Short mmCIF file of C-alpha atoms in Angstrom, two decimals:
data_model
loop_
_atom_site.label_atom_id
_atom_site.label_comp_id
_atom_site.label_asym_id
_atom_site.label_seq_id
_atom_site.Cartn_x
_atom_site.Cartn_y
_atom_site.Cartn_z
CA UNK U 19 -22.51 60.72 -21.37
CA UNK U 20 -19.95 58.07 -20.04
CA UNK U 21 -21.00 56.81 -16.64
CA UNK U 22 -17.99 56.07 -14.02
CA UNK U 23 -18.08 52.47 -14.66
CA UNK U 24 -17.55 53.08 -18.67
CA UNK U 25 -14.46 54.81 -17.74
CA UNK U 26 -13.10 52.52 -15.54
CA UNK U 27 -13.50 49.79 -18.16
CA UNK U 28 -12.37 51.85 -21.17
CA UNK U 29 -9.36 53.09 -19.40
CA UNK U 30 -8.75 49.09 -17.98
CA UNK U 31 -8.15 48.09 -22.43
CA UNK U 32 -5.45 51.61 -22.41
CA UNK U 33 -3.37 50.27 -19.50
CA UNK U 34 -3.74 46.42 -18.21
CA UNK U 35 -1.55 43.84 -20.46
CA UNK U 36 -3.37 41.76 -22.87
CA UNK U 37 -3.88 38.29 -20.84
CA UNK U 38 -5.67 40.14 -18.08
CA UNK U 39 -9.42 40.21 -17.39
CA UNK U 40 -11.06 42.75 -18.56
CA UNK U 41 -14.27 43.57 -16.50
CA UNK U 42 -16.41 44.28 -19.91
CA UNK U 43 -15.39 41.25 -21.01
CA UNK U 44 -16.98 39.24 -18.12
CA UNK U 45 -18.51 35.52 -18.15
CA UNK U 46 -20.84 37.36 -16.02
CA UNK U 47 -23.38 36.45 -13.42
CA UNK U 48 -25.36 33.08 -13.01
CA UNK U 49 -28.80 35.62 -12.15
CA UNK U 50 -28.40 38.90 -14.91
CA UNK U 51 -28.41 42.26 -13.15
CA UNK U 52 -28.42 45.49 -14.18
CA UNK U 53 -25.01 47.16 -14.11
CA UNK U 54 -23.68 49.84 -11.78
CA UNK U 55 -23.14 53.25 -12.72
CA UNK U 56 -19.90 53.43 -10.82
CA UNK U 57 -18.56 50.01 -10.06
CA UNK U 58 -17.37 47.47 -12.63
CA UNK U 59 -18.38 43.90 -12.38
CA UNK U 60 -15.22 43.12 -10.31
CA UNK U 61 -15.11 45.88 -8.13
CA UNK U 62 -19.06 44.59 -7.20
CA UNK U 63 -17.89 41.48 -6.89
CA UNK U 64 -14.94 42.75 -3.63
CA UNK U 65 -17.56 44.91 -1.91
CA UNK U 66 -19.84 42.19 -2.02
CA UNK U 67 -17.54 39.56 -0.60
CA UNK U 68 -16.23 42.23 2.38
CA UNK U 69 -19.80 42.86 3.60
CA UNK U 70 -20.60 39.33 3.50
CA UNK U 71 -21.17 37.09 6.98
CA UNK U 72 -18.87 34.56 5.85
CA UNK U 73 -15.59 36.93 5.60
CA UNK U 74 -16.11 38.88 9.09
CA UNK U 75 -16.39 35.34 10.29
CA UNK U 76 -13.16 34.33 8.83
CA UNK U 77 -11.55 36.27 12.03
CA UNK U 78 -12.29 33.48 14.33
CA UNK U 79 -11.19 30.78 12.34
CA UNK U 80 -7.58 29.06 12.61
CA UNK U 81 -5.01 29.60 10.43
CA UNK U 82 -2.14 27.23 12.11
CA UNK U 83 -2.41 27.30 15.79
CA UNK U 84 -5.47 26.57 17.31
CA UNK U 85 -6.48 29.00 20.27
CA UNK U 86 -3.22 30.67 20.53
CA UNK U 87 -2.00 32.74 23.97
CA UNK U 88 -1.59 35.80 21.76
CA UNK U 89 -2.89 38.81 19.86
CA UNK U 90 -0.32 38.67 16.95
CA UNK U 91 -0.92 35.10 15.79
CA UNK U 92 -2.30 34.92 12.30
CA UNK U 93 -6.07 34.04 11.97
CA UNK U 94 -8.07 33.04 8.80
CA UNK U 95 -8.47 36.70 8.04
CA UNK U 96 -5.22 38.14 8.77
CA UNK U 97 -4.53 35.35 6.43
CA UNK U 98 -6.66 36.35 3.76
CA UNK U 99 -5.43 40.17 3.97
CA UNK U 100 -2.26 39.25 3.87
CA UNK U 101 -2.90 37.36 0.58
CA UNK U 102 -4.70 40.01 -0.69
CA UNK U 103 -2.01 42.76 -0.31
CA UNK U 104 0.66 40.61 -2.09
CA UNK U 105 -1.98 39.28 -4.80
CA UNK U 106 -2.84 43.51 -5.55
CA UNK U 107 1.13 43.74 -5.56
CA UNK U 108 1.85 41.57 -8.09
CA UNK U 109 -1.54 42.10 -10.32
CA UNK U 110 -0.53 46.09 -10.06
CA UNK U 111 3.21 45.54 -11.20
CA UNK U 112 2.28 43.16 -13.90
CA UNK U 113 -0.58 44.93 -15.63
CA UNK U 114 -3.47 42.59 -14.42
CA UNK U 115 -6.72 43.66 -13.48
CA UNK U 116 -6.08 44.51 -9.41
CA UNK U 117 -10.04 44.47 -9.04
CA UNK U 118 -10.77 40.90 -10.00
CA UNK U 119 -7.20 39.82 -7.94
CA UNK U 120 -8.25 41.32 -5.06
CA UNK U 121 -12.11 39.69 -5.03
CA UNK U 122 -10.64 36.26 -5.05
CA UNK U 123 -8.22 37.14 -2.79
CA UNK U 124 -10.46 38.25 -0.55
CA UNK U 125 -12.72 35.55 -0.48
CA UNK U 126 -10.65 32.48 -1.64
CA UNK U 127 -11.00 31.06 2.24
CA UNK U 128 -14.50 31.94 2.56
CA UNK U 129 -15.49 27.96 3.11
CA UNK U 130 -12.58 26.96 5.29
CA UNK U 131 -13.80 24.86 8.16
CA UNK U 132 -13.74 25.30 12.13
CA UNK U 133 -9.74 24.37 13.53
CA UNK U 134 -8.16 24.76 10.16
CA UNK U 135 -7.17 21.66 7.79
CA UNK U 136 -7.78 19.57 10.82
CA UNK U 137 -11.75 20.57 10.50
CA UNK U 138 -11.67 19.83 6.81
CA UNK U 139 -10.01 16.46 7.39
CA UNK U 140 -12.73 16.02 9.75
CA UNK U 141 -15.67 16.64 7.54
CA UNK U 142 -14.06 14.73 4.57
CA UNK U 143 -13.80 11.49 6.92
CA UNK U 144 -17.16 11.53 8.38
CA UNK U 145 -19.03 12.67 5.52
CA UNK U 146 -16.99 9.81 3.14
CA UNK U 147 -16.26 11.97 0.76
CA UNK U 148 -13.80 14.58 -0.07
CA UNK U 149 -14.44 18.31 1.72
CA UNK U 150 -12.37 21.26 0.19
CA UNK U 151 -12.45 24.29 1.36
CA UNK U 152 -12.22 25.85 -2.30
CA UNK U 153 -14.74 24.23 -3.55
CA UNK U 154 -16.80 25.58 -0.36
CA UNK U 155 -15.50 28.98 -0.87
CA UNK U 156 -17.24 28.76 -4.29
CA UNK U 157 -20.66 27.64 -2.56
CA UNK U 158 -20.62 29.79 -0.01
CA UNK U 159 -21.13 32.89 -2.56
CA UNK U 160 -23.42 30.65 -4.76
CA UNK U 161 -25.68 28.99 -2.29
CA UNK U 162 -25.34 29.64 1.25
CA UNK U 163 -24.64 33.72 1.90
CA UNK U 164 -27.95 35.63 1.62
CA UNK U 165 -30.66 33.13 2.96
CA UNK U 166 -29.64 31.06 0.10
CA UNK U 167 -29.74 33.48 -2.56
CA UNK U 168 -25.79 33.23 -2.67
CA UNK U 169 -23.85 36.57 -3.82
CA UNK U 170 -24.11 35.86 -7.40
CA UNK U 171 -20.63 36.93 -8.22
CA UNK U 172 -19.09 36.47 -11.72
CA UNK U 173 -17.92 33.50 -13.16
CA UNK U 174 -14.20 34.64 -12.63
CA UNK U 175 -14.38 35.22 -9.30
CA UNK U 176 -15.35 31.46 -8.67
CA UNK U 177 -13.44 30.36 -10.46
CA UNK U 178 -10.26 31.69 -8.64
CA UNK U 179 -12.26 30.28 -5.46
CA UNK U 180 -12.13 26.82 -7.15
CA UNK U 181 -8.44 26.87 -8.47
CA UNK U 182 -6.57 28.50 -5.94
CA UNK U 183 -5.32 25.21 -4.85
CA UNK U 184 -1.47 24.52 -5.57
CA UNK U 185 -2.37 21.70 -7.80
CA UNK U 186 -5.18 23.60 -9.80
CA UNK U 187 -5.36 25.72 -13.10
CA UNK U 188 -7.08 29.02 -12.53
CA UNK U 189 -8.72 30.12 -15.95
CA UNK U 190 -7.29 33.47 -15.66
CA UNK U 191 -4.10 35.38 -14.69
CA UNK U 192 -5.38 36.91 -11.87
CA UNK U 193 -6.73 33.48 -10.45
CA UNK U 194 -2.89 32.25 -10.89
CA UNK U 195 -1.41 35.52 -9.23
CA UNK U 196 -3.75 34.39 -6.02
CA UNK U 197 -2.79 31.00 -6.58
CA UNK U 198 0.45 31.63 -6.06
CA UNK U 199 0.22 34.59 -3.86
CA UNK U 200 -1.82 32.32 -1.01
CA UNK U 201 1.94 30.13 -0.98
CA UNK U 202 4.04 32.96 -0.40
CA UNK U 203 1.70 34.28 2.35
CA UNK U 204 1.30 30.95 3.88
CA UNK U 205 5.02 30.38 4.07
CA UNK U 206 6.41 32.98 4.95
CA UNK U 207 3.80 33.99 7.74
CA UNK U 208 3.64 30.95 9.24
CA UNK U 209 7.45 31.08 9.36
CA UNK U 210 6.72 34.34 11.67
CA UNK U 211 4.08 32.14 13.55
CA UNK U 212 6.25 29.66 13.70
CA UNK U 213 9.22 31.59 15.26
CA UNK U 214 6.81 33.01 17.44
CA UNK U 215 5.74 30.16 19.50
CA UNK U 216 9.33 29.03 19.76
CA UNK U 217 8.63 26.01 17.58
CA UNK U 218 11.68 27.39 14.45
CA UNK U 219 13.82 30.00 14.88
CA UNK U 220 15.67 31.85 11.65
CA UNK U 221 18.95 29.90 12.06
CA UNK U 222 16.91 26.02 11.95
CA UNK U 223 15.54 27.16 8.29
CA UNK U 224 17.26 25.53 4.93
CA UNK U 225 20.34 27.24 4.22
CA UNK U 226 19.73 26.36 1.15
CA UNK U 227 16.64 28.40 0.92
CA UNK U 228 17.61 31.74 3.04
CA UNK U 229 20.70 32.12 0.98
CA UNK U 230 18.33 32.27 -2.04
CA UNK U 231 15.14 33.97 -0.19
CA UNK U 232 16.88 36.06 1.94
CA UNK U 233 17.28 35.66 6.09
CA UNK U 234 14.12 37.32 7.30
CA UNK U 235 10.42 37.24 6.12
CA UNK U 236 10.25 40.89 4.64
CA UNK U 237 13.32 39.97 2.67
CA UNK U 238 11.78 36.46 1.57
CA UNK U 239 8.56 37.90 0.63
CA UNK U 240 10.18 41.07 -1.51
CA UNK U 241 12.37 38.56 -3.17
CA UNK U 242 9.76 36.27 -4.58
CA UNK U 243 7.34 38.81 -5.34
CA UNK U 244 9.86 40.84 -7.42
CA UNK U 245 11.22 37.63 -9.00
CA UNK U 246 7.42 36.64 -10.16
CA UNK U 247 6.74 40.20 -11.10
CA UNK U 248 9.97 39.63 -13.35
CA UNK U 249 9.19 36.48 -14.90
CA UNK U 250 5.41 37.36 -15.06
CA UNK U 251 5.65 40.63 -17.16
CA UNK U 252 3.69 40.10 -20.57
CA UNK U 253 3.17 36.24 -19.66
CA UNK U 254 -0.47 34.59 -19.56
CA UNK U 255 0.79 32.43 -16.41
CA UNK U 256 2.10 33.52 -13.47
CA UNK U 257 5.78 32.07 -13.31
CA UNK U 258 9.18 32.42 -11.28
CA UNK U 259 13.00 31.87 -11.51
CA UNK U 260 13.90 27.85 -11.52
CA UNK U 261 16.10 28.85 -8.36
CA UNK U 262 13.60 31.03 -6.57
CA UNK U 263 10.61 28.26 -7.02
CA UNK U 264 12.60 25.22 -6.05
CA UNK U 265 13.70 27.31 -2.59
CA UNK U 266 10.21 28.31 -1.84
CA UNK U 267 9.39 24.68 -2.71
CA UNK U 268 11.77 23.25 -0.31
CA UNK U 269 11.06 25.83 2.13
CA UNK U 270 7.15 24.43 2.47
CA UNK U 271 8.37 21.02 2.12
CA UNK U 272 10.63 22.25 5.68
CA UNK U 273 7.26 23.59 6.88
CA UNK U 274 5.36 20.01 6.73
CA UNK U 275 7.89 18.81 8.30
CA UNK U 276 8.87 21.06 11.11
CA UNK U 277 5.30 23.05 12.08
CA UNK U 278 2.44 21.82 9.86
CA UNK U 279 3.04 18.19 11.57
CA UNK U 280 4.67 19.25 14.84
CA UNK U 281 2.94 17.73 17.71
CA UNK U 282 3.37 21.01 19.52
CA UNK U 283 1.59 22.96 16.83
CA UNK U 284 -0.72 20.39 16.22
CA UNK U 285 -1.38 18.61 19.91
CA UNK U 286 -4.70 19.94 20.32
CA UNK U 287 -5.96 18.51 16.32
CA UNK U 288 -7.11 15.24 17.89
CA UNK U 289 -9.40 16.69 20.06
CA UNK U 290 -10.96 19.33 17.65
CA UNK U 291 -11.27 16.80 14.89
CA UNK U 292 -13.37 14.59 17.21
CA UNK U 293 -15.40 18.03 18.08
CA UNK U 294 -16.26 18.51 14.34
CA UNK U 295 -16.52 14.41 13.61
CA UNK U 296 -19.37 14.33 16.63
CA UNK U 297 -21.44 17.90 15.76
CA UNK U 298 -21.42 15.90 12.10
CA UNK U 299 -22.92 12.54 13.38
CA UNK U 300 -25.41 14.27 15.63
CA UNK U 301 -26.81 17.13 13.07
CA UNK U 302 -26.94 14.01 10.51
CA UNK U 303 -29.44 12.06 13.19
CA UNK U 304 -31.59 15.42 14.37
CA UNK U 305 -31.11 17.64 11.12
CA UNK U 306 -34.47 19.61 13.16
CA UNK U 307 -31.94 20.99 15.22
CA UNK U 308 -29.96 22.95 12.69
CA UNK U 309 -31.23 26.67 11.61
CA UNK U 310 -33.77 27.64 9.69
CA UNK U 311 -32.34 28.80 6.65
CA UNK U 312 -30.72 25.17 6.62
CA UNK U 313 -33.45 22.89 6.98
CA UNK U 314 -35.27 25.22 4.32
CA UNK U 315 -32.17 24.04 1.86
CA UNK U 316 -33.10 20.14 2.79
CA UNK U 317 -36.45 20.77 1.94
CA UNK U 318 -35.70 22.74 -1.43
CA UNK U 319 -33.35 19.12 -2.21
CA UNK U 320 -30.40 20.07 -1.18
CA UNK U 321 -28.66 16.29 0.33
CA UNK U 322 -29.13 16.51 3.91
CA UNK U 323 -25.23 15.20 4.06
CA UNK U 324 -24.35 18.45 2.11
CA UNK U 325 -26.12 20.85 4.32
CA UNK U 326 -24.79 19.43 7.92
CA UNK U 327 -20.86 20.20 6.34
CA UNK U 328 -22.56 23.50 4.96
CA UNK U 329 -23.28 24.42 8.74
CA UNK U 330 -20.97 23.23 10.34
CA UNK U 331 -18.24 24.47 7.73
CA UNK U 332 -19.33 27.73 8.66
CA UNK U 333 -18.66 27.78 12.20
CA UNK U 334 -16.14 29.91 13.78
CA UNK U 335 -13.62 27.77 16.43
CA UNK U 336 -15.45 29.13 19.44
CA UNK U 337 -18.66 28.69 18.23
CA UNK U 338 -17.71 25.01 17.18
CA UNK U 339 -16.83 24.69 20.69
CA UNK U 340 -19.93 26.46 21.99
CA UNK U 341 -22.42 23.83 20.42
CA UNK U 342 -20.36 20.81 21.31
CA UNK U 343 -20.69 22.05 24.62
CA UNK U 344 -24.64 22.43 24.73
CA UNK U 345 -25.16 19.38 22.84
CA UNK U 346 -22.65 16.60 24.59
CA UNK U 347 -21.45 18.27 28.17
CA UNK U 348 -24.52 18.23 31.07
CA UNK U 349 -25.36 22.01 31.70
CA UNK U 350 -24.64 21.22 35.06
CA UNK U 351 -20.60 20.14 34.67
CA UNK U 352 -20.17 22.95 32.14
CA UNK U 353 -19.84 25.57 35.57
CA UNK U 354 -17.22 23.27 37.14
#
């Protein structure tokens, strides 16, 4: 008798277009398991990443503004949601496997550092070398969840972790569809952010762009997603309309400029930089002092440089802030 899972896959070759992933046709797993009954390899793969550590974390990490006064400001995870609903949008209208979108979706951020980019510049200058979060994102499920057993998702998956970089070359459709679906979020929501804090209002946007994208972020994300969905249909890449991708091009070019540089938005980077450059230096001279299931990872050969970004990588803002405190302020000031 056909299990759940058998059905799920047999029904995925009836309906999803040729260049998607099909979940019986996995790379698979870097440890063999047996399969479920009811879940296919991808739908595994997004339960696992939702009941991880890492993601619930993800809700106290930056996504522009550092410490905003506000509940509405987007976080890591509101981030990452978002991402995920317009990813499963597109995959959905296009005929690509929604399952394996929405796993790397979901945990395509799962590395990002402490205070946003600002931590990850950190780490990259006082480590020497470079620190992405993607490539973190892809450790994080290999290495570091579980007591460092990782999650042993499928090669897919990590893939999409790795290459959802603007620059980068998923090796599947769904990988692209996040790809591109982590600009439009971006954008578009930090736009709202942006607006928000009184830093851009509608009218100081590109003409150029709104007449294109439309005058208000509902309209600008419905127009690029249906414009993708159009020039995505039957396509092994995701693609857009030459007008609609230079506007959202110049639109995030705008962004650098106005909000992801603004010395409003950004006033307070110094500071946390020098918070994550310092917790760096001093776990490199008293690596005794980190957790358990870290020191274990030195002692198993991982480079001791690797695990002190692994730790501190995983730190939420606050709890950056927390150890900085215990380790460089005198107990005694911190009640003043």
């Amino acid at each position: 008798m056909m299990t759940i899972r058998e059905r799920f896959e047999q029904e995925e070759h009836e309906r999803l277009s040729q260049y998607a992933s099909f979940s019986d046709q996995s790379k698979g797993r870097d440890r063999p398991e047996e399969e479920s009954d009811m879940r296919t390899v991808y739908q595994r793969d997004r339960d696992r990443i939702i009941h991880c550590k890492s993601f619930r974390r993800l809700k106290h990490k930056t996504q522009v503004f550092l410490s905003p006064y506000g509940d509405h400001y987007r976080t890591r995870l509101t981030h990452t949601l978002e991402v995920s609903q317009i990813a499963r949008s597109i995959a959905r209208a296009v005929r690509a496997n929604e399952d394996l979108t929405e796993a790397i979706a979901l945990g395509h951020d799962l590395g990002h550092t402490p205070f946003g980019h600002a931590g990850e510049r950190a780490l990259s200058k006082a480590s020497g070398r470079p620190f992405l979060h993607s490539e973190q994102s892809a450790r994080v499920v290999e290495r570091l969840e579980k007591n460092g057993r990782g999650l042993n998702l499928t090669w897919e998956v990590r893939d999409g972790f790795r290459n959802h970089r603007t620059s980068a070359k998923p090796a599947t459709l769904e990988g692209d569809i996040v790809r591109v679906s982590d600009k439009i979020a971006y954008i578009n929501h930090d736009i709202d952010d942006g607006i928000r804090a009184g830093l851009l209002t509608e009218d100081s946007l590109p003409a150029e762009c709104t007449e294109v994208l439309g005058h208000t972020t509902r309209d600008r994300i419905n127009t690029i997603i249906l414009d993708t969905v159009a020039n995505t249909q039957d396509q092994p890449r995701v693609a857009m309309s030459e007008p609609v991708e230079k506007a959202l091009l110049a639109l995030r070019q705008f962004m650098f400029e106005e909000l992801y540089l603004n010395p409003v938005a950004k006033g307070e980077e110094g500071k946390a930089e020098e918070i994550v450059a310092m917790l760096y230096r001093h776990y490199l001279e008293h690596p005794e002092q980190l957790p358990l299931e870290y020191t274990h990872m030195i002692d198993e050969g991982d480079p001791q440089e690797t695990v002190v970004c692994d730790y501190i990588a995983g730190m939420t803002d606050n709890y950056a802030v927390l150890k900085f405190q215990e380790i460089f302020i005198p107990h005694s000031w911190q009640r003043i």
